[in-house]
Structure formats: structure tokens, C-alpha cells
Amino acid sequence: NAGVTQTPKFRILKIGQSMTLQCAQDMNHNYMYWYRQDPGMGLKLIYYSVGAGITDKGEVPNGYNVSRSTTEDFPLRLELAAPSQTSVYFCASRNRGLISGNTIYFGEGSWLTVV
Amino acid sequence: GQQLNQSPQSMFIQEGEDVSMNCTSSSIFNTWLWYKQDPGEGPVLLIALYKAGELTSNGRLTAQFGITRKDSFLNISASIPSDVGIYFCAGQLYSGAGSYQLTFGKGTKLSVIP
């Protein structure tokens, strides 16, 4: 059971370059999320999706874009990389529902450095 | 957005000691979650709490959902070296139309001295 899979694990970008962080989950979860984690800080929500075709901004969406063409995949796009986007990025997913057991699962993270 | 105050920010303890950390908020949550993050890894869920006053254990870990729904604590008993890592609390609030807001604390970095 793969769970939430993120690629790449590590990447160095030059200022102004573009790249896409891939995220896939095999748990048939409706909700998917992208967080960034800066040193000494908690996780901040960038974008989220409640289902295929639906995305919405989180707390820190500037400089990023997402798409959700399938239930399984939720890629995060950086169009013009800036040093402020140096961070660790985590993708996460959860199922829909209000009852207990509805918890969020994280990928292993993608370490991005912009130089 | 909602803010969570997690404390302590870091702690050094001797192997075998008990550990306690907590999170407080000015707002209520429907769910409290505690995660552990090992170096170079993503957060992994330790305990989830769904009702005010709930006390839940998972091995040497015990967590409680505060009565006021604005706080939670995590205790680790008889710490061992593999407990090293960063522990995050997270409060979750159902905001309607199937949408949840999840707010994370800044983490407690735990170091265990053998």
C-alpha cells in the first residue's frame, strides 16, 4: 500500500525556473493538500482540493498553481521560482466524512532549494 | 487564520523520563491530531482525538482533547532514543460544505539523551 507518494524528493532550482512537484495517492481519497514547511515552523497550507476538478487556495498560495484532473493526482506547479520558495513541501490526502477515522496522511516530503 | 501555540518549542530529556507537551488555541476545534516527524520524513499520525474530554493512548503515548476544545496535550512515558523527532499538534475544524481547516502548531523538537 503506497499511500501518498511525492516526487522528486530533492530538487535545486535556479531563480526564475519552473517545475512541478508530483503527488499521487492510491487510497481513493477525495481531499488532497499541499503544505510547505519552513525551518522551525509548522505546516502552512498552499492549495487544497476536495475532489477531481476542484481546487482552492490555502493560506500561502502566491507563486504556486495546482490542478486536479484525476482523484489520484494533485501536482503543484512553481512557475517562476524565487528564493522564498525554498522549503520542504508535503502533499497529503484524506477521505471525505465527518465520522471518526477521517484523518490526514502525508507524503514523505520534497526538499526544494531555489538559488 | 487560527493560531496554535505549541509548547515547549524544544526539550532535552534523559532516556526513561516522561515527556509532556501541549497546544492551546483561542478558537475551538472539532478534532485534535498529534503527529511525529522524523528527520527527512513526512509527519506521521500518532493519535487522533474526536471528542472534548477524550483521553486516548497509543502504547507509551497518551493524549487528551481539552474540555473547552481549545487545547490538547501529549504525554510520552519512559522515553527511548527513537522518540527523537519533532512533534506537531494540529487542530481541525469543519467549516461546512465538506470543507475542513487544519491548523498546525510550530512543533516541539524532542531530543533524548541515552
PDB file of C-alpha atoms in Angstrom, chain B residues 76-113:
ATOM      1  CA  ILE B  76       5.192  10.175  26.294  1.00  0.00           C
ATOM      2  CA  SER B  77       6.127   7.829  29.106  1.00  0.00           C
ATOM      3  CA  ALA B  78       9.511   6.168  29.616  1.00  0.00           C
ATOM      4  CA  SER B  79      11.151   7.854  26.633  1.00  0.00           C
ATOM      5  CA  ILE B  80      13.533   5.914  24.402  1.00  0.00           C
ATOM      6  CA  PRO B  81      16.076   7.148  21.816  1.00  0.00           C
ATOM      7  CA  SER B  82      13.728   6.505  18.888  1.00  0.00           C
ATOM      8  CA  ASP B  83      11.286   9.064  20.332  1.00  0.00           C
ATOM      9  CA  VAL B  84      13.603  11.749  18.946  1.00  0.00           C
ATOM     10  CA  GLY B  85      11.879  13.939  16.385  1.00  0.00           C
ATOM     11  CA  ILE B  86       9.540  16.864  16.015  1.00  0.00           C
ATOM     12  CA  TYR B  87       6.029  16.507  17.368  1.00  0.00           C
ATOM     13  CA  PHE B  88       3.256  18.582  15.856  1.00  0.00           C
ATOM     14  CA  CYS B  89      -0.202  19.208  17.145  1.00  0.00           C
ATOM     15  CA  ALA B  90      -2.941  20.047  14.670  1.00  0.00           C
ATOM     16  CA  GLY B  91      -6.432  21.315  15.228  1.00  0.00           C
ATOM     17  CA  GLN B  92      -9.117  20.526  12.721  1.00  0.00           C
ATOM     18  CA  LEU B  93     -12.332  22.446  12.246  1.00  0.00           C
ATOM     19  CA  TYR B  94     -15.202  21.519   9.987  1.00  0.00           C
ATOM     20  CA  SER B  95     -16.112  24.683   8.119  1.00  0.00           C
ATOM     21  CA  GLY B  96     -19.121  23.435   6.219  1.00  0.00           C
ATOM     22  CA  ALA B  97     -19.786  22.120   2.702  1.00  0.00           C
ATOM     23  CA  GLY B  98     -17.411  19.220   3.264  1.00  0.00           C
ATOM     24  CA  SER B  99     -14.505  21.550   3.923  1.00  0.00           C
ATOM     25  CA  TYR B 100     -12.039  21.151   6.793  1.00  0.00           C
ATOM     26  CA  GLN B 101      -9.483  23.584   8.071  1.00  0.00           C
ATOM     27  CA  LEU B 102      -6.369  22.058   9.580  1.00  0.00           C
ATOM     28  CA  THR B 103      -4.067  24.297  11.592  1.00  0.00           C
ATOM     29  CA  PHE B 104      -0.641  23.111  12.740  1.00  0.00           C
ATOM     30  CA  GLY B 105       1.407  24.117  15.729  1.00  0.00           C
ATOM     31  CA  LYS B 106       5.060  25.024  15.182  1.00  0.00           C
ATOM     32  CA  GLY B 107       6.283  21.780  16.646  1.00  0.00           C
ATOM     33  CA  THR B 108       8.153  20.511  19.687  1.00  0.00           C
ATOM     34  CA  LYS B 109      11.629  19.208  18.957  1.00  0.00           C
ATOM     35  CA  LEU B 110      12.429  16.323  21.280  1.00  0.00           C
ATOM     36  CA  SER B 111      15.961  15.137  21.944  1.00  0.00           C
ATOM     37  CA  VAL B 112      16.570  12.063  24.083  1.00  0.00           C
ATOM     38  CA  ILE B 113      19.915  11.653  25.810  1.00  0.00           C
TER      39      ILE B 113
END
